[in-house]
Short mmCIF file of C-alpha atoms in Angstrom, two decimals:
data_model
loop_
_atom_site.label_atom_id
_atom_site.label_comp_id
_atom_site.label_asym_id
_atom_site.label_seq_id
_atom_site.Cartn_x
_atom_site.Cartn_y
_atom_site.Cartn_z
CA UNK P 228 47.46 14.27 29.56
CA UNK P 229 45.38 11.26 29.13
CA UNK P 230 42.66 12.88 31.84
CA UNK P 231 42.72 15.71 29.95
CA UNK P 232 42.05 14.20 26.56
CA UNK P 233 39.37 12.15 27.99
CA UNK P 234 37.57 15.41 29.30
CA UNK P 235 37.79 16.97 25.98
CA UNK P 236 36.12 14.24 24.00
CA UNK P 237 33.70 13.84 26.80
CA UNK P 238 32.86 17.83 26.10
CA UNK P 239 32.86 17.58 23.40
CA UNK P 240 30.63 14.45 22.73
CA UNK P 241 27.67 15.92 24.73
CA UNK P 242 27.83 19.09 23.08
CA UNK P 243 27.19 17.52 19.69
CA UNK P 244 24.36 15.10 20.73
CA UNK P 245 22.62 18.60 21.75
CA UNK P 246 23.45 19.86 18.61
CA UNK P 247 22.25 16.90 17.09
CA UNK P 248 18.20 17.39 16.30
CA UNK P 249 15.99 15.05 17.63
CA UNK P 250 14.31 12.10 15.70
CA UNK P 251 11.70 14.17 13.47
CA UNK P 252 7.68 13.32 14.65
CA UNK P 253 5.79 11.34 12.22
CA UNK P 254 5.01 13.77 8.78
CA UNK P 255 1.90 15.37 8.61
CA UNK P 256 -0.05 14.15 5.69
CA UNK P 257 -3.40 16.42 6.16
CA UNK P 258 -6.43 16.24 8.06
CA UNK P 259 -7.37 12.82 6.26
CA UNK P 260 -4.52 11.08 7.45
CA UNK P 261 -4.61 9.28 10.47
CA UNK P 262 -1.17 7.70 12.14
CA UNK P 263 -0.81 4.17 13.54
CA UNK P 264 1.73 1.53 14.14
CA UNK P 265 1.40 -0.13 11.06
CA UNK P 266 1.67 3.93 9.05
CA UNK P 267 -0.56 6.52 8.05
CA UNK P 268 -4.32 5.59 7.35
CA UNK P 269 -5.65 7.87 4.09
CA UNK P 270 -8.60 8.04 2.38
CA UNK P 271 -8.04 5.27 -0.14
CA UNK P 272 -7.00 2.57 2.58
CA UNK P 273 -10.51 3.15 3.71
CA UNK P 274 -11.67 3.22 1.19
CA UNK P 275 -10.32 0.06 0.13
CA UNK P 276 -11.54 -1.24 3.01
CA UNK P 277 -15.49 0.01 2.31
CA UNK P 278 -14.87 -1.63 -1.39
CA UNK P 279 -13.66 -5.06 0.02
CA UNK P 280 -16.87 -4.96 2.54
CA UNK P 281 -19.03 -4.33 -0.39
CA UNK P 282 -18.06 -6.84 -2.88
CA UNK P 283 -18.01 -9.33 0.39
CA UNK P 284 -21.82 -8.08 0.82
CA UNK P 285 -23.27 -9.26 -2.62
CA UNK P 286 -20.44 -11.74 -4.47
CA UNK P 287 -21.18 -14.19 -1.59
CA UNK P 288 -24.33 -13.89 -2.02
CA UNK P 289 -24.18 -14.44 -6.17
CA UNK P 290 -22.05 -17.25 -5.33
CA UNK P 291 -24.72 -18.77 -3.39
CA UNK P 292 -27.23 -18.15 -6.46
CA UNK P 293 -24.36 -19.94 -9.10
CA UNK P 294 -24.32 -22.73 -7.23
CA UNK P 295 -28.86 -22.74 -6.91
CA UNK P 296 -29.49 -21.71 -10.12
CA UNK P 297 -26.97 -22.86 -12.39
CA UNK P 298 -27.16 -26.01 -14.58
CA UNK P 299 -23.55 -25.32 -16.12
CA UNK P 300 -20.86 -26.50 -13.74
CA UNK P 301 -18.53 -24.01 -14.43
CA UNK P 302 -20.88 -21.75 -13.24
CA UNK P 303 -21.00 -23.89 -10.40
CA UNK P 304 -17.39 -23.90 -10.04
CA UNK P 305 -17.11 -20.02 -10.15
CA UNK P 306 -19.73 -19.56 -7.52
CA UNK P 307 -17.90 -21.80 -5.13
CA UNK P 308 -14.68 -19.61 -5.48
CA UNK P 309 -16.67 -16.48 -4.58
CA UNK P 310 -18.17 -18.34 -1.34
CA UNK P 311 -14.85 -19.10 -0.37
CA UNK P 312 -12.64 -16.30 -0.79
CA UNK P 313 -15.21 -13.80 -0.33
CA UNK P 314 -15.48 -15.67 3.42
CA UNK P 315 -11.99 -15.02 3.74
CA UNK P 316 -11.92 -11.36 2.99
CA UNK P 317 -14.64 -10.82 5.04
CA UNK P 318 -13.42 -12.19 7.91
CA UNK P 319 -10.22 -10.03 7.79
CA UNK P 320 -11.68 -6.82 6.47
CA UNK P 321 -13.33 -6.92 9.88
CA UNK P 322 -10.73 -7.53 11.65
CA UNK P 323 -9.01 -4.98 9.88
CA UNK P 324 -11.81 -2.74 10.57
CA UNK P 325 -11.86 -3.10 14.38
CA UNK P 326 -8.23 -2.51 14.45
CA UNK P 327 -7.81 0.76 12.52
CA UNK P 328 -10.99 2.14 13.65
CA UNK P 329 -12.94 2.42 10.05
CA UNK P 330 -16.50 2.00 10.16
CA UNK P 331 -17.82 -0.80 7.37
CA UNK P 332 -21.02 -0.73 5.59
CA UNK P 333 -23.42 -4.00 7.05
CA UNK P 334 -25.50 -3.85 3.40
CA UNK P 335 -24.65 -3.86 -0.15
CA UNK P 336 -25.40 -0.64 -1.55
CA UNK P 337 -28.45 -0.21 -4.37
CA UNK P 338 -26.36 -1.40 -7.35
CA UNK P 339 -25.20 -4.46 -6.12
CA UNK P 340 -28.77 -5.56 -5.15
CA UNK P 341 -30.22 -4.77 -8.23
CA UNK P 342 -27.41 -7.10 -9.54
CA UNK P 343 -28.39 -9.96 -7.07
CA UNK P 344 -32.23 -9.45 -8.20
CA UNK P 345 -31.16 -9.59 -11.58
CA UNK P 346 -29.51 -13.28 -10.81
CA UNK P 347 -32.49 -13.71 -8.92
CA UNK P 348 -35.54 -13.23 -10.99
CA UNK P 349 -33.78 -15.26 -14.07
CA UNK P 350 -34.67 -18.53 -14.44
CA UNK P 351 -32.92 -21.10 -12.84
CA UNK P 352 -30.92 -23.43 -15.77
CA UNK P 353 -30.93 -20.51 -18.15
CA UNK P 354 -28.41 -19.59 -20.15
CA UNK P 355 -29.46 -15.72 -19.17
CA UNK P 356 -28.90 -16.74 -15.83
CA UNK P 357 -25.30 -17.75 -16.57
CA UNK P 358 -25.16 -14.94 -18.87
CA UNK P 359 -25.86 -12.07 -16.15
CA UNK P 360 -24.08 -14.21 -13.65
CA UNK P 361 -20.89 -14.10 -15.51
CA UNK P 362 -20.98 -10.80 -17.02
CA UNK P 363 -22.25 -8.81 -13.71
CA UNK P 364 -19.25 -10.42 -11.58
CA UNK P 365 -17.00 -10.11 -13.69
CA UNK P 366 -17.32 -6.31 -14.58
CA UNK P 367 -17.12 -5.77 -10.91
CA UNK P 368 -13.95 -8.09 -10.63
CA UNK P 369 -12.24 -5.77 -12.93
CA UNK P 370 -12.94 -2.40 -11.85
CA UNK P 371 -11.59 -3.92 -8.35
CA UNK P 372 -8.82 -5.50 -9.40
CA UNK P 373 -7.29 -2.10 -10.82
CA UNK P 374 -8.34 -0.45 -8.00
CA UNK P 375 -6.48 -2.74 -5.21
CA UNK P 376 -3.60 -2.62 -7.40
CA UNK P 377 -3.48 1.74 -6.87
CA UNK P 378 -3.77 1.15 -3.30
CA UNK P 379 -1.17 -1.48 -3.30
CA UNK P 380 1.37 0.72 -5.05
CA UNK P 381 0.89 3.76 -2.94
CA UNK P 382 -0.12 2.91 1.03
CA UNK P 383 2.74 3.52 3.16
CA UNK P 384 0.42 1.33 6.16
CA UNK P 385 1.77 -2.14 6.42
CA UNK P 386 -1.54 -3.72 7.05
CA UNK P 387 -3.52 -1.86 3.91
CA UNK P 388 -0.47 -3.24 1.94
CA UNK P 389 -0.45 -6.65 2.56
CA UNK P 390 -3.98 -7.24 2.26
CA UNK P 391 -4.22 -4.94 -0.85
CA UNK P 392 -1.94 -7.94 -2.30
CA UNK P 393 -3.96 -11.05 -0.75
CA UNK P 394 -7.39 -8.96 -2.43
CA UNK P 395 -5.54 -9.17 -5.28
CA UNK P 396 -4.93 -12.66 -5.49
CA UNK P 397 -8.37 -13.59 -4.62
CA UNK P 398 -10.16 -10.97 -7.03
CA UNK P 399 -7.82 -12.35 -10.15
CA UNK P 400 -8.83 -16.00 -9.26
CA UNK P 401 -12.49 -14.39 -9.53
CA UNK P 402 -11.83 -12.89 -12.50
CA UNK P 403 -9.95 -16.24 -13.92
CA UNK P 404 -13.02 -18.91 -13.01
CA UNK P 405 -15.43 -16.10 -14.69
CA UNK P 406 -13.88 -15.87 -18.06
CA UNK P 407 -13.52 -19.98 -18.18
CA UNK P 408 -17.45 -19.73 -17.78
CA UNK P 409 -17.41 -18.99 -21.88
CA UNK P 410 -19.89 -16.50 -20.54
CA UNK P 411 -18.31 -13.25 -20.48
CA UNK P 412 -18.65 -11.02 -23.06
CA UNK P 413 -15.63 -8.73 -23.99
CA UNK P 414 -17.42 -6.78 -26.57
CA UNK P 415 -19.82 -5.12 -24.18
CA UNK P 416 -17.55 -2.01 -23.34
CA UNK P 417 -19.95 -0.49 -20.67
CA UNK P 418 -19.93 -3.61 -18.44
CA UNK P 419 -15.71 -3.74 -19.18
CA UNK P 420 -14.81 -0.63 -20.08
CA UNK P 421 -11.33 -1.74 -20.12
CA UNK P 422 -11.59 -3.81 -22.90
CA UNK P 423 -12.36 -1.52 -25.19
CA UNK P 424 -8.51 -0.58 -24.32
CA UNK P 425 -7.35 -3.43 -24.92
CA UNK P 426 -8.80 -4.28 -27.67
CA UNK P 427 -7.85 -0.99 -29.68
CA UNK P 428 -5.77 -1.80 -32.91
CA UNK P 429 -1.89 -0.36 -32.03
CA UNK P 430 -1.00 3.12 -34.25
CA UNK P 431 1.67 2.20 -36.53
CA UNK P 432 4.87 3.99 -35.37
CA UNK P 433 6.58 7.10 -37.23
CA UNK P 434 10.14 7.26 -38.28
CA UNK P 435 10.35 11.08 -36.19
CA UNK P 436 11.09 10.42 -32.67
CA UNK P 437 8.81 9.82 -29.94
CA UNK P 438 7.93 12.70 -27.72
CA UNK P 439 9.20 12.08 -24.37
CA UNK P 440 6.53 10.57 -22.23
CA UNK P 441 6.75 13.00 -18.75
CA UNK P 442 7.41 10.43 -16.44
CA UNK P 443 4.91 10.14 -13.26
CA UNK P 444 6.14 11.61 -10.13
CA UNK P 445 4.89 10.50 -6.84
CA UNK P 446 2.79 12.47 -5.02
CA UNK P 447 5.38 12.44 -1.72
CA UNK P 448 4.52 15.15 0.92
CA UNK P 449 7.30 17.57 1.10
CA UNK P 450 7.68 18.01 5.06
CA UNK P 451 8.73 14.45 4.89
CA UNK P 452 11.51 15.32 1.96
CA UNK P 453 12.72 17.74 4.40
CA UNK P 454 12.48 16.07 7.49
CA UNK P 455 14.87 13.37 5.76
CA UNK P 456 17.51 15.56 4.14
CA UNK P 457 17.41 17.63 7.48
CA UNK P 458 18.22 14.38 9.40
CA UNK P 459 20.65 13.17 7.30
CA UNK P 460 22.79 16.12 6.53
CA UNK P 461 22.77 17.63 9.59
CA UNK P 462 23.83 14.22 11.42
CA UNK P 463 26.65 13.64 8.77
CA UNK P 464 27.95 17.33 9.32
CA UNK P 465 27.75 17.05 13.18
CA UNK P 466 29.98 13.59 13.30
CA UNK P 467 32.13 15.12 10.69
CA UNK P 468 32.89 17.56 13.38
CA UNK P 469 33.39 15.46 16.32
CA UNK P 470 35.84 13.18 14.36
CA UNK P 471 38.05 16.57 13.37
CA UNK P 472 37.80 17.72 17.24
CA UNK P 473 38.77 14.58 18.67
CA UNK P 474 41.61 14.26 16.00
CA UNK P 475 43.20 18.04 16.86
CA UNK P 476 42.32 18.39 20.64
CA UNK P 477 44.43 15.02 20.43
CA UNK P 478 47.56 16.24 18.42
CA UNK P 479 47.26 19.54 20.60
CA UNK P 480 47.48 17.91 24.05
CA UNK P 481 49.54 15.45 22.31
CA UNK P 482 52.13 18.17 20.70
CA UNK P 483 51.78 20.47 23.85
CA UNK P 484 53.01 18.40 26.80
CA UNK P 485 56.57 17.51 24.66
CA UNK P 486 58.04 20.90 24.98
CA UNK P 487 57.44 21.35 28.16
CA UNK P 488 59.05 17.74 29.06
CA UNK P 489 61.75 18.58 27.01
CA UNK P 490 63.03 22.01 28.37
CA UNK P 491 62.57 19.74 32.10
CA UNK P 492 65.17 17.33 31.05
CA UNK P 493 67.28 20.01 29.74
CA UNK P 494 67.21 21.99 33.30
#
């Protein structure tokens, strides 16, 4: 009876790991997307990467020219932190580069050197150097910052993600040294369009009740929505199965053999 028992579950077993569907392949995100080890590689990781590569290319640089030009030694102070973290990122977004195979600019592009001239041709100890110093990095530093933090929320790659944070953390030191300048100015909206935001008075609130504010919904491809409900159902399902096989082909064999062993003994 055992022997028997033991050939049913065995059966029984192998026919639901058949049944059972195989680990799904990695989603497909689009043409854009590229898989790797670390997750799929989009357009905004690279782009991220570009963006880092940039900055690298011209806020060294402007560091360089705060520590030159500058009389004001927190000027001085700022450019130092944009030597040294900008030699930091750039060391890893080329590593970074090399490893997920996305091809970095070797230039600044004509914006940022028209904002190193700018440093350049004013005179050195002038407040208008300090003045275009602060303000030019610092506008940059912001529109950065709240880009890194959109990667950072959405990248599903590993690598992206944690240096999305470490940009972070360098770019808001950045941004911290340049406002203790006293240099920065918040009223020039173009520069920092983002203070114009913040700086907007708040709209006194009605006694009616707020609208409901439709609530963002990520942007998650459905083939892997499926792919995970597909797994997970049919997997819970197919045990469910096995457990109620093994239980009856048990009782059955179980059940069957004492009849048969009892009409014996009465013989």
């Amino acid at each position: 009876m055992l022997t028997r028992l033991a050939q049913v579950v065995t059966a029984l077993a192998v026919i639901c790991l058949l049944a059972v569907p195989q680990a799904s392949a990695q989603p497909d995100f689009g043409p854009e997307y590229t898989q790797t080890q670390f997750g799929p590689m989009g357009p905004a990781g690279k782009d991220m990467l570009v963006k880092v590569r940039l900055a690298g290319l011209w806020e060294g640089p402007a560091g360089r020219l705060g520590l030159q030009k500058s009389a004001n030694p927190l000027v001085k102070e700022a450019g130092r932190h944009l030597i040294d973290g900008h030699a930091e990122l750039d060391a890893k977004v080329l590593e970074l580069g090399r490893t997920l195979n996305v091809q970095l600019p070797s230039e600044a592009n004509a914006d940022q050197q028209g904002w190193i001239a700018e440093m350049t041709n004013a005179p050195a100890g002038s407040v208008e150097f300090d003045r275009i110093f602060a303000n030019r990095l610092r506008a940059a530093h912001g529109g950065v910052y709240k880009f890194l933090a959109v990667v950072r929320t959405g990248t599903r790659n590993t690598l992206i993600r944690d240096f999305a944070k470490r940009c972070m953390e360098v770019v808001l030191d950045h941004i911290q040294v340049l406002e203790a300048t006293g240099m920065v100015d918040f009223t020039d909206t173009e520069a920092i369009p983002l203070a114009a935001l913040a700086a907007a008075p708040v709209k006194p609130t009605s006694s009616a009740p707020a609208a409901a504010v439709p609530q963002a919904v990520p942007n998650v491809p459905r083939t892997q929505n499926l792919a995970q409900d597909n797994d997970s159902g049919g997997t819970d399902v197919l045990l469910g199965v096995l457990v109620m096989a093994v239980v009856v082909g048990g009782i059955y064999l179980w059940t069957g053999g004492r009849p048969r062993a009892s009409r014996s003994k009465r013989q």
